[in-house]
mmCIF file of C-alpha atoms in Angstrom:
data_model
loop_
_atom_site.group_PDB
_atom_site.id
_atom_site.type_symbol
_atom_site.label_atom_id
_atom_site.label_comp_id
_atom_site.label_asym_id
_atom_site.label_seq_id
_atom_site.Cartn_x
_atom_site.Cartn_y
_atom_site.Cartn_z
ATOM 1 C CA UNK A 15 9.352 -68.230 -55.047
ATOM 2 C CA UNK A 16 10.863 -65.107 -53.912
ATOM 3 C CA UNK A 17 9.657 -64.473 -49.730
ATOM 4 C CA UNK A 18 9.017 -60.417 -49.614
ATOM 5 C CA UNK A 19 10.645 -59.446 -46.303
ATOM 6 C CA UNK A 20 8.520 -58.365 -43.662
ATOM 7 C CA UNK A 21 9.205 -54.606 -42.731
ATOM 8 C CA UNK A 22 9.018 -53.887 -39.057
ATOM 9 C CA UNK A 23 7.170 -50.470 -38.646
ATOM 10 C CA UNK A 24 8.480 -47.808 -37.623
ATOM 11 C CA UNK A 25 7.093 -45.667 -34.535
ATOM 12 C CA UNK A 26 7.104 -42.419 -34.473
ATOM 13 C CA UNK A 27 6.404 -41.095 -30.834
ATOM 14 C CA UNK A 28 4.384 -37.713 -30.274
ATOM 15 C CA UNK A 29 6.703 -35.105 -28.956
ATOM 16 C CA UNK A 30 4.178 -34.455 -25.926
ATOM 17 C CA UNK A 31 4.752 -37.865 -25.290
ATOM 18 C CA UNK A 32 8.654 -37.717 -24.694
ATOM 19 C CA UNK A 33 8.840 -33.644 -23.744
ATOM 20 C CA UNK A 34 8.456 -34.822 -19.701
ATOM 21 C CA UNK A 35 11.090 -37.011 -19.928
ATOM 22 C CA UNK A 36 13.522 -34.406 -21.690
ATOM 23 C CA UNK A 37 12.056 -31.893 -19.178
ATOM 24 C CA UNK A 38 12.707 -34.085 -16.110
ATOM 25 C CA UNK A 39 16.428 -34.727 -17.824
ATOM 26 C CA UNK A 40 17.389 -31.581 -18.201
ATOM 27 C CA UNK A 41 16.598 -30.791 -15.209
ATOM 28 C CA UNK A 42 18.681 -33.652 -13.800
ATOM 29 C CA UNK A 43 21.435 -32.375 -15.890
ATOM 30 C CA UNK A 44 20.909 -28.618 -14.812
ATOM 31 C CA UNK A 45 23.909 -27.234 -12.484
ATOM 32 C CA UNK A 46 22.260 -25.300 -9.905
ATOM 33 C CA UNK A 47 24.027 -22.949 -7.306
ATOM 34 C CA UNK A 48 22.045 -24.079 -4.318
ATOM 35 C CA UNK A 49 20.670 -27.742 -3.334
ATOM 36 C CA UNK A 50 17.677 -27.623 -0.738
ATOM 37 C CA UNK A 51 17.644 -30.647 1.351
ATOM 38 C CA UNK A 52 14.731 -31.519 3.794
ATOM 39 C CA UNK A 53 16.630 -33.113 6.909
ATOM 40 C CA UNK A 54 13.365 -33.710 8.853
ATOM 41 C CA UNK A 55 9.690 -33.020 8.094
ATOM 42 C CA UNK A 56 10.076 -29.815 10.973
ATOM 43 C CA UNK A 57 13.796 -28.945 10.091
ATOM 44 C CA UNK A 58 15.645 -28.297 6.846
ATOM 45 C CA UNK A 59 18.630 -26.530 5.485
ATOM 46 C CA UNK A 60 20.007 -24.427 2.306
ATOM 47 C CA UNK A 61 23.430 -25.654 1.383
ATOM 48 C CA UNK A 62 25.162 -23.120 -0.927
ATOM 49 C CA UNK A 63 27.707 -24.702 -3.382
ATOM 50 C CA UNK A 64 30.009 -22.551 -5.925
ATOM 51 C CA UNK A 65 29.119 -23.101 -9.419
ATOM 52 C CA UNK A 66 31.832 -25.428 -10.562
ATOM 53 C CA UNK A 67 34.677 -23.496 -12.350
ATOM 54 C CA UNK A 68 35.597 -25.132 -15.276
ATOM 55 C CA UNK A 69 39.763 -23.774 -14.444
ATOM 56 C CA UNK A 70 39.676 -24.968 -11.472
ATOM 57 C CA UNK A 71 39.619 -28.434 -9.810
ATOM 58 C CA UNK A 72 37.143 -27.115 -6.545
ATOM 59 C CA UNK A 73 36.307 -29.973 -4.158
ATOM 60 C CA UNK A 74 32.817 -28.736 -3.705
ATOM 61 C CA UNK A 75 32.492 -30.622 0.026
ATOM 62 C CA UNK A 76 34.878 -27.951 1.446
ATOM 63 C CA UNK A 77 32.985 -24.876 0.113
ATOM 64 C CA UNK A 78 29.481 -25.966 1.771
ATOM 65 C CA UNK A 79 28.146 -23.499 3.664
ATOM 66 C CA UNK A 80 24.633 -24.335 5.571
ATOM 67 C CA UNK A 81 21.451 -22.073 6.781
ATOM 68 C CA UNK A 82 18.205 -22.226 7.372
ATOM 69 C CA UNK A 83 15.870 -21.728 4.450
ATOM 70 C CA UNK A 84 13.740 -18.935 5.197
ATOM 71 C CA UNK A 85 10.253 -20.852 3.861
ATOM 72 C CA UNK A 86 11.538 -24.051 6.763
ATOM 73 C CA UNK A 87 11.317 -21.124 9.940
ATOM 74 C CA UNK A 88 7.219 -20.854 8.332
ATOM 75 C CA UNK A 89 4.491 -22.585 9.978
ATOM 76 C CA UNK A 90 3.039 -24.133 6.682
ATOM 77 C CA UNK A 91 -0.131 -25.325 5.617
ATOM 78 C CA UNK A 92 -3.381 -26.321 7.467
ATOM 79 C CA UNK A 93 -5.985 -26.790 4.810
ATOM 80 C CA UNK A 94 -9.499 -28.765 5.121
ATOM 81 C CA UNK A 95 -11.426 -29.250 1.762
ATOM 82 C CA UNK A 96 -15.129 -30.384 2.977
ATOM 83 C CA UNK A 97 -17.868 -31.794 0.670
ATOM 84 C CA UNK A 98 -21.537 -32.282 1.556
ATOM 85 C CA UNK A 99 -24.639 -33.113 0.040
ATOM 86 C CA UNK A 100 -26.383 -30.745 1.818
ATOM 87 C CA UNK A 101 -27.054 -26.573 0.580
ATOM 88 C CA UNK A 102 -25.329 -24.403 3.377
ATOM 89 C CA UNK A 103 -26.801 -20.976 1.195
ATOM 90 C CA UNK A 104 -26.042 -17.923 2.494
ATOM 91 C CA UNK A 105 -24.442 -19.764 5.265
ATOM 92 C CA UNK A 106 -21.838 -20.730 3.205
ATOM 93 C CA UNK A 107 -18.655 -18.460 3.728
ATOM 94 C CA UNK A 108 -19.937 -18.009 7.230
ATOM 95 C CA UNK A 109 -19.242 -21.761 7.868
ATOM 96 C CA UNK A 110 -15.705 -21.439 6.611
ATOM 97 C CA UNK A 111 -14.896 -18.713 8.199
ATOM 98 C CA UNK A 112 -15.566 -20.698 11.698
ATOM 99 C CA UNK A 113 -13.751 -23.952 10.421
ATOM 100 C CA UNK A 114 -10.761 -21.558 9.570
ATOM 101 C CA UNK A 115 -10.740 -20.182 12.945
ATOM 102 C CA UNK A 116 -11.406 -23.614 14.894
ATOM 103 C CA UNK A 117 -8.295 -24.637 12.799
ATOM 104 C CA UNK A 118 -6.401 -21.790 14.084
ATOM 105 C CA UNK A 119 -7.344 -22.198 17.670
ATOM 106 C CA UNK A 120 -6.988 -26.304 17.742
ATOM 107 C CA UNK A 121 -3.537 -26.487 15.700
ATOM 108 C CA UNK A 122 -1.853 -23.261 16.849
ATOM 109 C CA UNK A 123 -1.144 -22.227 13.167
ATOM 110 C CA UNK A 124 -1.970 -18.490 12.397
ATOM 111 C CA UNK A 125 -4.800 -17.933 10.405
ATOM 112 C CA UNK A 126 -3.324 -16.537 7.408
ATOM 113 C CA UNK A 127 -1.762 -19.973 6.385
ATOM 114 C CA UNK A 128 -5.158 -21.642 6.575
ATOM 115 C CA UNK A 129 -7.394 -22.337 3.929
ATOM 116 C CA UNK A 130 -10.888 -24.220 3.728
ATOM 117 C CA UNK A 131 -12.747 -24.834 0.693
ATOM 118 C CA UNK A 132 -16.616 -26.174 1.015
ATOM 119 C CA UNK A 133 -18.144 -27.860 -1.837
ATOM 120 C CA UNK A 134 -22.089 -27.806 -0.565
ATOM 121 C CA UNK A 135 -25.083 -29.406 -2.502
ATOM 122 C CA UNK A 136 -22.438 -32.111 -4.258
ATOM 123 C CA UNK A 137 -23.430 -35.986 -5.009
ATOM 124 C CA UNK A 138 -22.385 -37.477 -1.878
ATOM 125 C CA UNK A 139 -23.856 -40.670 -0.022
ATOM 126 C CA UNK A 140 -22.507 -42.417 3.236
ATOM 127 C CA UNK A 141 -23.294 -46.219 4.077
ATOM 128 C CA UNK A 142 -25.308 -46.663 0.920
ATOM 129 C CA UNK A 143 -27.807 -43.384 2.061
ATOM 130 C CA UNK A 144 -28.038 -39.771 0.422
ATOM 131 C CA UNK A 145 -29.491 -38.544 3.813
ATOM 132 C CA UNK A 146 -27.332 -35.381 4.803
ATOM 133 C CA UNK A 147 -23.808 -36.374 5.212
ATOM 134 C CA UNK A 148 -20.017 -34.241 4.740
ATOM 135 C CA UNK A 149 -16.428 -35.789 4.094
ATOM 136 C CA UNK A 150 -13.582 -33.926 4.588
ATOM 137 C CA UNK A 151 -9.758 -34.079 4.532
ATOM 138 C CA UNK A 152 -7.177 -31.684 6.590
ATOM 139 C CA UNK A 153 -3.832 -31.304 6.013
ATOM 140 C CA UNK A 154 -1.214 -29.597 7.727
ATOM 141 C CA UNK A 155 2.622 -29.763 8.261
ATOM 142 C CA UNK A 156 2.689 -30.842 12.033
ATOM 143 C CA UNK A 157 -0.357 -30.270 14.253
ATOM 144 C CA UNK A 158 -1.956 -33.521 13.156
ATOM 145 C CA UNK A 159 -2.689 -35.228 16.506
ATOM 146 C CA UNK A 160 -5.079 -36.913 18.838
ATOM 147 C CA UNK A 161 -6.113 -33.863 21.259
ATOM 148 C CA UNK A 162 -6.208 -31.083 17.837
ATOM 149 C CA UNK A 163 -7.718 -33.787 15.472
ATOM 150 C CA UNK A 164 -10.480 -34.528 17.718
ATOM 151 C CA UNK A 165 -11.555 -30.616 18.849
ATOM 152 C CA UNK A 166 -11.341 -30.001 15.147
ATOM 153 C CA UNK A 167 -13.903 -33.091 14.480
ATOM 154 C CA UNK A 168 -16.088 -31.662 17.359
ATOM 155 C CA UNK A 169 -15.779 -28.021 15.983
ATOM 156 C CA UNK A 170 -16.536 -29.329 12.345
ATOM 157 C CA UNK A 171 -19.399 -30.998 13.566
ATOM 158 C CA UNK A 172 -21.374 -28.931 15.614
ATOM 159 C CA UNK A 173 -21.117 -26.063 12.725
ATOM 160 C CA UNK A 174 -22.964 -29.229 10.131
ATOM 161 C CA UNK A 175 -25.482 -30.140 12.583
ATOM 162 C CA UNK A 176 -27.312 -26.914 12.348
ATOM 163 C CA UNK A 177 -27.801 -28.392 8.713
ATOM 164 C CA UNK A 178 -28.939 -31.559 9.585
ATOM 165 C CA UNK A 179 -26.045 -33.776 9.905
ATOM 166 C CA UNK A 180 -26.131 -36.324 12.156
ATOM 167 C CA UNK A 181 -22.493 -36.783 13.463
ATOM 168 C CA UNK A 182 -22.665 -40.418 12.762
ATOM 169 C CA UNK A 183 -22.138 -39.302 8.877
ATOM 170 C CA UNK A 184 -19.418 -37.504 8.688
ATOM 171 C CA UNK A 185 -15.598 -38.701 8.297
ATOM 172 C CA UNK A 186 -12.537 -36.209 8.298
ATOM 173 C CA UNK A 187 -9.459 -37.935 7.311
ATOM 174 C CA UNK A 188 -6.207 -35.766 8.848
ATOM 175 C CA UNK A 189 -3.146 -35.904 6.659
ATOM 176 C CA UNK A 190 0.747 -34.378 8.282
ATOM 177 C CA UNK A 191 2.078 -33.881 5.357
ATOM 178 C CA UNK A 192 5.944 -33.312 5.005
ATOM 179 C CA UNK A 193 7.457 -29.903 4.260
ATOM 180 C CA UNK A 194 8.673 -31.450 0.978
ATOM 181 C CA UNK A 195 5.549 -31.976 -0.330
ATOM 182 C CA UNK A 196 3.623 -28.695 0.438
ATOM 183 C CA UNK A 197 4.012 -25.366 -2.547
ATOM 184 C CA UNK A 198 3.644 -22.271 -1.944
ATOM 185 C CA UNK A 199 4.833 -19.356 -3.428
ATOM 186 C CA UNK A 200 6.647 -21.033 -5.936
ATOM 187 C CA UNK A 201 8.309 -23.653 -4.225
ATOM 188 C CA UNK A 202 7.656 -25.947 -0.984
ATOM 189 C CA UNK A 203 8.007 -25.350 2.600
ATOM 190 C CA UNK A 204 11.312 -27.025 2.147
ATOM 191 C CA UNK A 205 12.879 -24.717 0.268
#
């Protein structure tokens, strides 16, 4: 009897499968001329580095020259994204436009970094009830504290209960996120 040899299949792998990981290699591999490194989540620097010169032997350390990056001097991002089960109608955009501005006053950030999107008349329930209720998260870089978090709450809530909801049913979550992990403008707050 003559065994036939098993054949182990071969894969082939989808190239959408494997493009991230060339993408996120090459970019590994990619000289650049500048290296942005957060040093705190309030503080960060540009450090400017020579392309290497392939005739010359450069020790790069030496050549380091370090500044502020202009997008680290910014204030950053205060943003609250609210849902509700309840219709705000033509009350909508006046809503958030007074959540914008009690953001502004409690966190000291200038209004034209905030943002506030309200998603009214959504699927929402809160301790097992679809009685009127809101969620919502805010994040900001800094600001995120007792005293701001809880004037925000208060602001937040008075403008729902002309709506209906009880202040017992709604939650904001606050976030401080770090610089590093905020974009704008085509890069983060870090640089």
């Amino acid at each position: 009897f003559i065994q036939q040899q098993q054949q182990t299949p071969v894969v082939v792998t989808p190239m959408k499968a494997i493009l991230p990981l060339l993408l996120l290699l090459l970019a590994f591999t990619v000289s650049t001329s500048q290296a942005f490194v957060a040093t705190t989540p309030s503080t960060c620097t540009t450090t400017s580095r020579p392309a290497p010169s392939l005739a010359a032997n450069n020790n790069m350390d030496n050549d380091e020259t370090s500044a502020p990056h202009p997008f680290c001097n910014l204030p950053g991002d205060p943003s609250m994204i609210l849902t509700t089960n309840v219709d705000l109608g033509d009350k909508k955009m006046e809503i958030m436009k007074a959540v914008s501005k009690a953001i502004t006053e409690h966190t000291g950030k200038p209004e034209s970094y905030v943002a506030v999107s309200i998603n009214d008349k959504a699927d929402v329930i809160f301790g097992g009830s679809d009685a009127p209720t809101a969620l919502a998260c805010m994040y900001s870089i800094g600001a995120i504290a007792l005293e701001s978090n809880g004037a925000i709450t208060k602001s937040v809530t008075d403008l729902l209960g002309d709506f209906g909801i009880d202040e017992k049913r709604i939650y904001i979550n606050f976030f401080d996120m770090p610089r590093a992990n905020v974009g704008w403008s085509r890069r983060t707050f870090a640089g």
